PDB file of C-alpha atoms in Angstrom:
ATOM      1  CA  MET C 310      -0.311  24.726-183.149  1.00 74.00           C
ATOM      2  CA  SER C 311      -1.361  23.360-179.811  1.00 89.00           C
ATOM      3  CA  THR C 312       0.956  21.310-177.642  1.00 91.00           C
ATOM      4  CA  GLN C 313      -1.088  18.184-178.417  1.00 92.00           C
ATOM      5  CA  ALA C 314      -0.929  18.890-182.164  1.00 93.00           C
ATOM      6  CA  ASN C 315       2.846  19.233-181.889  1.00 95.00           C
ATOM      7  CA  ILE C 316       3.087  15.867-180.112  1.00 95.00           C
ATOM      8  CA  GLU C 317       0.978  14.262-182.847  1.00 95.00           C
ATOM      9  CA  LEU C 318       3.192  15.817-185.533  1.00 96.00           C
ATOM     10  CA  ILE C 319       6.300  14.348-183.906  1.00 97.00           C
ATOM     11  CA  GLN C 320       4.672  10.920-183.520  1.00 96.00           C
ATOM     12  CA  GLN C 321       3.795  10.953-187.222  1.00 97.00           C
ATOM     13  CA  PHE C 322       7.313  12.145-188.106  1.00 97.00           C
ATOM     14  CA  TYR C 323       8.908   9.257-186.191  1.00 96.00           C
ATOM     15  CA  GLY C 324       6.432   6.843-187.758  1.00 95.00           C
ATOM     16  CA  ALA C 325       7.535   8.046-191.210  1.00 96.00           C
ATOM     17  CA  ILE C 326      11.184   7.597-190.212  1.00 94.00           C
ATOM     18  CA  GLY C 327      10.465   4.041-189.060  1.00 90.00           C
ATOM     19  CA  ALA C 328       8.679   3.308-192.332  1.00 92.00           C
ATOM     20  CA  GLY C 329      11.440   4.904-194.404  1.00 90.00           C
ATOM     21  CA  ASN C 330       8.914   7.174-196.110  1.00 94.00           C
ATOM     22  CA  ILE C 331      11.133  10.023-197.328  1.00 95.00           C
ATOM     23  CA  GLU C 332       8.334  12.017-198.965  1.00 96.00           C
ATOM     24  CA  THR C 333       6.310  12.033-195.745  1.00 97.00           C
ATOM     25  CA  ILE C 334       9.383  12.853-193.634  1.00 97.00           C
ATOM     26  CA  LEU C 335      10.074  15.884-195.834  1.00 97.00           C
ATOM     27  CA  SER C 336       6.451  17.033-195.561  1.00 97.00           C
ATOM     28  CA  TYR C 337       6.853  17.443-191.784  1.00 98.00           C
ATOM     29  CA  VAL C 338       9.937  19.681-191.880  1.00 98.00           C
ATOM     30  CA  SER C 339      10.550  23.301-192.814  1.00 98.00           C
ATOM     31  CA  ASP C 340      12.687  24.207-195.804  1.00 98.00           C
ATOM     32  CA  GLU C 341      15.249  25.659-193.372  1.00 97.00           C
ATOM     33  CA  ILE C 342      15.411  22.728-190.963  1.00 98.00           C
ATOM     34  CA  GLU C 343      18.642  22.389-189.007  1.00 98.00           C
ATOM     35  CA  ILE C 344      19.761  18.993-187.693  1.00 98.00           C
ATOM     36  CA  ILE C 345      22.512  18.922-185.069  1.00 98.00           C
ATOM     37  CA  ASN C 346      24.007  15.606-183.978  1.00 97.00           C
ATOM     38  CA  PRO C 347      27.423  15.971-182.318  1.00 95.00           C
ATOM     39  CA  LEU C 348      29.197  12.619-182.481  1.00 93.00           C
ATOM     40  CA  PRO C 349      32.810  11.400-182.488  1.00 90.00           C
ATOM     41  CA  GLU C 350      34.564  11.566-185.847  1.00 89.00           C
ATOM     42  CA  GLN C 351      34.539   7.780-186.432  1.00 88.00           C
ATOM     43  CA  VAL C 352      30.727   7.969-186.688  1.00 92.00           C
ATOM     44  CA  PRO C 353      30.002   9.025-190.291  1.00 92.00           C
ATOM     45  CA  PHE C 354      26.688  10.794-189.725  1.00 94.00           C
ATOM     46  CA  GLY C 355      27.569  13.202-186.929  1.00 94.00           C
ATOM     47  CA  GLY C 356      27.529  16.939-187.577  1.00 96.00           C
ATOM     48  CA  THR C 357      25.208  19.755-188.552  1.00 97.00           C
ATOM     49  CA  TYR C 358      22.909  19.561-191.557  1.00 98.00           C
ATOM     50  CA  GLN C 359      20.945  22.456-193.084  1.00 98.00           C
ATOM     51  CA  GLY C 360      17.709  22.450-195.085  1.00 98.00           C
ATOM     52  CA  LYS C 361      15.830  19.609-196.729  1.00 98.00           C
ATOM     53  CA  ASP C 362      18.886  18.713-198.823  1.00 97.00           C
ATOM     54  CA  GLY C 363      20.882  18.471-195.604  1.00 97.00           C
ATOM     55  CA  LEU C 364      18.191  16.267-194.083  1.00 97.00           C
ATOM     56  CA  LEU C 365      18.298  14.004-197.138  1.00 96.00           C
ATOM     57  CA  ASN C 366      22.093  13.830-196.820  1.00 97.00           C
ATOM     58  CA  TYR C 367      21.765  12.973-193.118  1.00 96.00           C
ATOM     59  CA  LEU C 368      19.170  10.271-193.749  1.00 95.00           C
ATOM     60  CA  GLY C 369      21.330   8.863-196.543  1.00 95.00           C
ATOM     61  CA  GLN C 370      24.341   8.718-194.226  1.00 95.00           C
ATOM     62  CA  LEU C 371      22.227   6.909-191.632  1.00 94.00           C
ATOM     63  CA  ALA C 372      20.922   4.405-194.188  1.00 94.00           C
ATOM     64  CA  GLN C 373      24.429   3.677-195.467  1.00 95.00           C
ATOM     65  CA  SER C 374      25.862   3.310-191.961  1.00 95.00           C
ATOM     66  CA  ILE C 375      23.364   1.559-189.694  1.00 95.00           C
ATOM     67  CA  GLU C 376      20.325  -0.665-189.403  1.00 94.00           C
ATOM     68  CA  MET C 377      18.333   1.531-187.031  1.00 93.00           C
ATOM     69  CA  GLY C 378      15.679   0.703-184.491  1.00 93.00           C
ATOM     70  CA  LEU C 379      14.214   3.504-182.375  1.00 93.00           C
ATOM     71  CA  GLU C 380      12.115   3.088-179.256  1.00 95.00           C
ATOM     72  CA  ILE C 381      10.300   6.099-177.844  1.00 96.00           C
ATOM     73  CA  ASP C 382       9.862   5.974-174.086  1.00 97.00           C
ATOM     74  CA  ASN C 383       8.440   9.441-173.476  1.00 96.00           C
ATOM     75  CA  LEU C 384       7.332  12.612-175.239  1.00 96.00           C
ATOM     76  CA  VAL C 385       7.286  15.898-173.350  1.00 96.00           C
ATOM     77  CA  ALA C 386       5.994  19.080-174.952  1.00 95.00           C
ATOM     78  CA  ASN C 387       5.893  22.736-174.060  1.00 93.00           C
ATOM     79  CA  ASP C 388       4.793  25.400-176.522  1.00 89.00           C
ATOM     80  CA  ASN C 389       6.847  24.848-179.714  1.00 95.00           C
ATOM     81  CA  THR C 390       9.269  22.286-178.291  1.00 97.00           C
ATOM     82  CA  VAL C 391       8.838  18.524-178.126  1.00 98.00           C
ATOM     83  CA  VAL C 392      11.380  16.388-176.287  1.00 98.00           C
ATOM     84  CA  VAL C 393      11.625  12.726-177.252  1.00 98.00           C
ATOM     85  CA  VAL C 394      13.295  10.340-174.815  1.00 98.00           C
ATOM     86  CA  GLY C 395      14.122   6.834-175.916  1.00 97.00           C
ATOM     87  CA  VAL C 396      16.605   4.142-176.804  1.00 97.00           C
ATOM     88  CA  GLU C 397      18.154   3.285-180.141  1.00 96.00           C
ATOM     89  CA  ASN C 398      18.905  -0.396-180.725  1.00 96.00           C
ATOM     90  CA  SER C 399      20.879  -0.550-183.948  1.00 95.00           C
ATOM     91  CA  SER C 400      23.824  -2.165-185.667  1.00 95.00           C
ATOM     92  CA  THR C 401      26.559  -0.805-187.876  1.00 95.00           C
ATOM     93  CA  LYS C 402      26.852  -1.992-191.451  1.00 95.00           C
ATOM     94  CA  ALA C 403      30.641  -1.548-191.488  1.00 91.00           C
ATOM     95  CA  THR C 404      31.424  -3.775-188.515  1.00 92.00           C
ATOM     96  CA  GLY C 405      28.157  -5.649-187.933  1.00 94.00           C
ATOM     97  CA  ARG C 406      28.287  -4.735-184.242  1.00 94.00           C
ATOM     98  CA  SER C 407      25.118  -3.899-182.360  1.00 95.00           C
ATOM     99  CA  TYR C 408      24.715  -1.100-179.878  1.00 95.00           C
ATOM    100  CA  ARG C 409      22.137   0.238-177.460  1.00 95.00           C
ATOM    101  CA  MET C 410      22.106   4.018-177.100  1.00 95.00           C
ATOM    102  CA  PRO C 411      19.831   6.114-174.867  1.00 96.00           C
ATOM    103  CA  TYR C 412      18.929   9.398-176.545  1.00 96.00           C
ATOM    104  CA  VAL C 413      17.106  12.666-176.084  1.00 97.00           C
ATOM    105  CA  HIS C 414      15.885  14.512-179.169  1.00 98.00           C
ATOM    106  CA  VAL C 415      14.711  18.111-178.911  1.00 98.00           C
ATOM    107  CA  LEU C 416      12.537  19.218-181.807  1.00 98.00           C
ATOM    108  CA  THR C 417      11.412  22.790-182.404  1.00 98.00           C
ATOM    109  CA  ILE C 418       8.226  23.405-184.358  1.00 97.00           C
ATOM    110  CA  VAL C 419       7.505  26.673-186.174  1.00 96.00           C
ATOM    111  CA  ASP C 420       4.339  27.224-188.223  1.00 95.00           C
ATOM    112  CA  GLY C 421       3.428  23.545-188.067  1.00 95.00           C
ATOM    113  CA  LYS C 422       6.781  22.273-189.368  1.00 97.00           C
ATOM    114  CA  ILE C 423       9.870  20.905-187.635  1.00 98.00           C
ATOM    115  CA  SER C 424      12.502  23.633-187.914  1.00 98.00           C
ATOM    116  CA  ARG C 425      15.236  22.259-185.667  1.00 98.00           C
ATOM    117  CA  PHE C 426      16.256  18.771-184.554  1.00 98.00           C
ATOM    118  CA  ASP C 427      18.894  18.506-181.817  1.00 98.00           C
ATOM    119  CA  GLU C 428      20.157  15.038-180.895  1.00 97.00           C
ATOM    120  CA  TYR C 429      21.756  14.246-177.559  1.00 96.00           C
ATOM    121  CA  ASN C 430      23.073  10.715-177.493  1.00 93.00           C
ATOM    122  CA  GLN C 431      24.845   8.598-174.915  1.00 91.00           C
ATOM    123  CA  TYR C 432      27.103   7.533-177.745  1.00 88.00           C
ATOM    124  CA  HIS C 433      29.853   5.445-176.117  1.00 91.00           C
ATOM    125  CA  GLU C 434      28.428   2.120-177.355  1.00 91.00           C
ATOM    126  CA  LEU C 435      27.775   3.658-180.780  1.00 91.00           C
ATOM    127  CA  ALA C 436      31.388   4.855-181.072  1.00 91.00           C
ATOM    128  CA  ALA C 437      32.670   1.449-179.940  1.00 92.00           C
ATOM    129  CA  ALA C 438      30.498  -0.272-182.549  1.00 93.00           C
ATOM    130  CA  PHE C 439      32.150   1.811-185.294  1.00 90.00           C
ATOM    131  CA  ALA C 440      35.698   1.270-183.984  1.00 88.00           C
ATOM    132  CA  GLU C 441      37.803  -0.984-186.195  1.00 70.00           C
TER     133      GLU C 441
END
């Protein structure tokens, strides 16, 4: 796929996430997708997830834990990699606290599907929002 096609794929993927359209989300990822989101242990959805079942588990953990709002500030692409820079404005369901978290997501695309999703979060406000 071209760099522009990869950017469009990622825009559509994030649109499906925002709409909560699980079927469409799954159509954009490879069967072997790997999601890596290193977070402190008090955040229930941190970790590494493998495959579409892992992605469903991850999305379920997110849905149970937070009311999420993602803003995309910039997309940068090179070959099979798309970098998404933005801010998450969300709140935790457990404590009701809101947080604002800058993020960088690095997505790898192979054969027209997202095969890897690495999250890099400035998670201090997120961790504080989950603290009891």
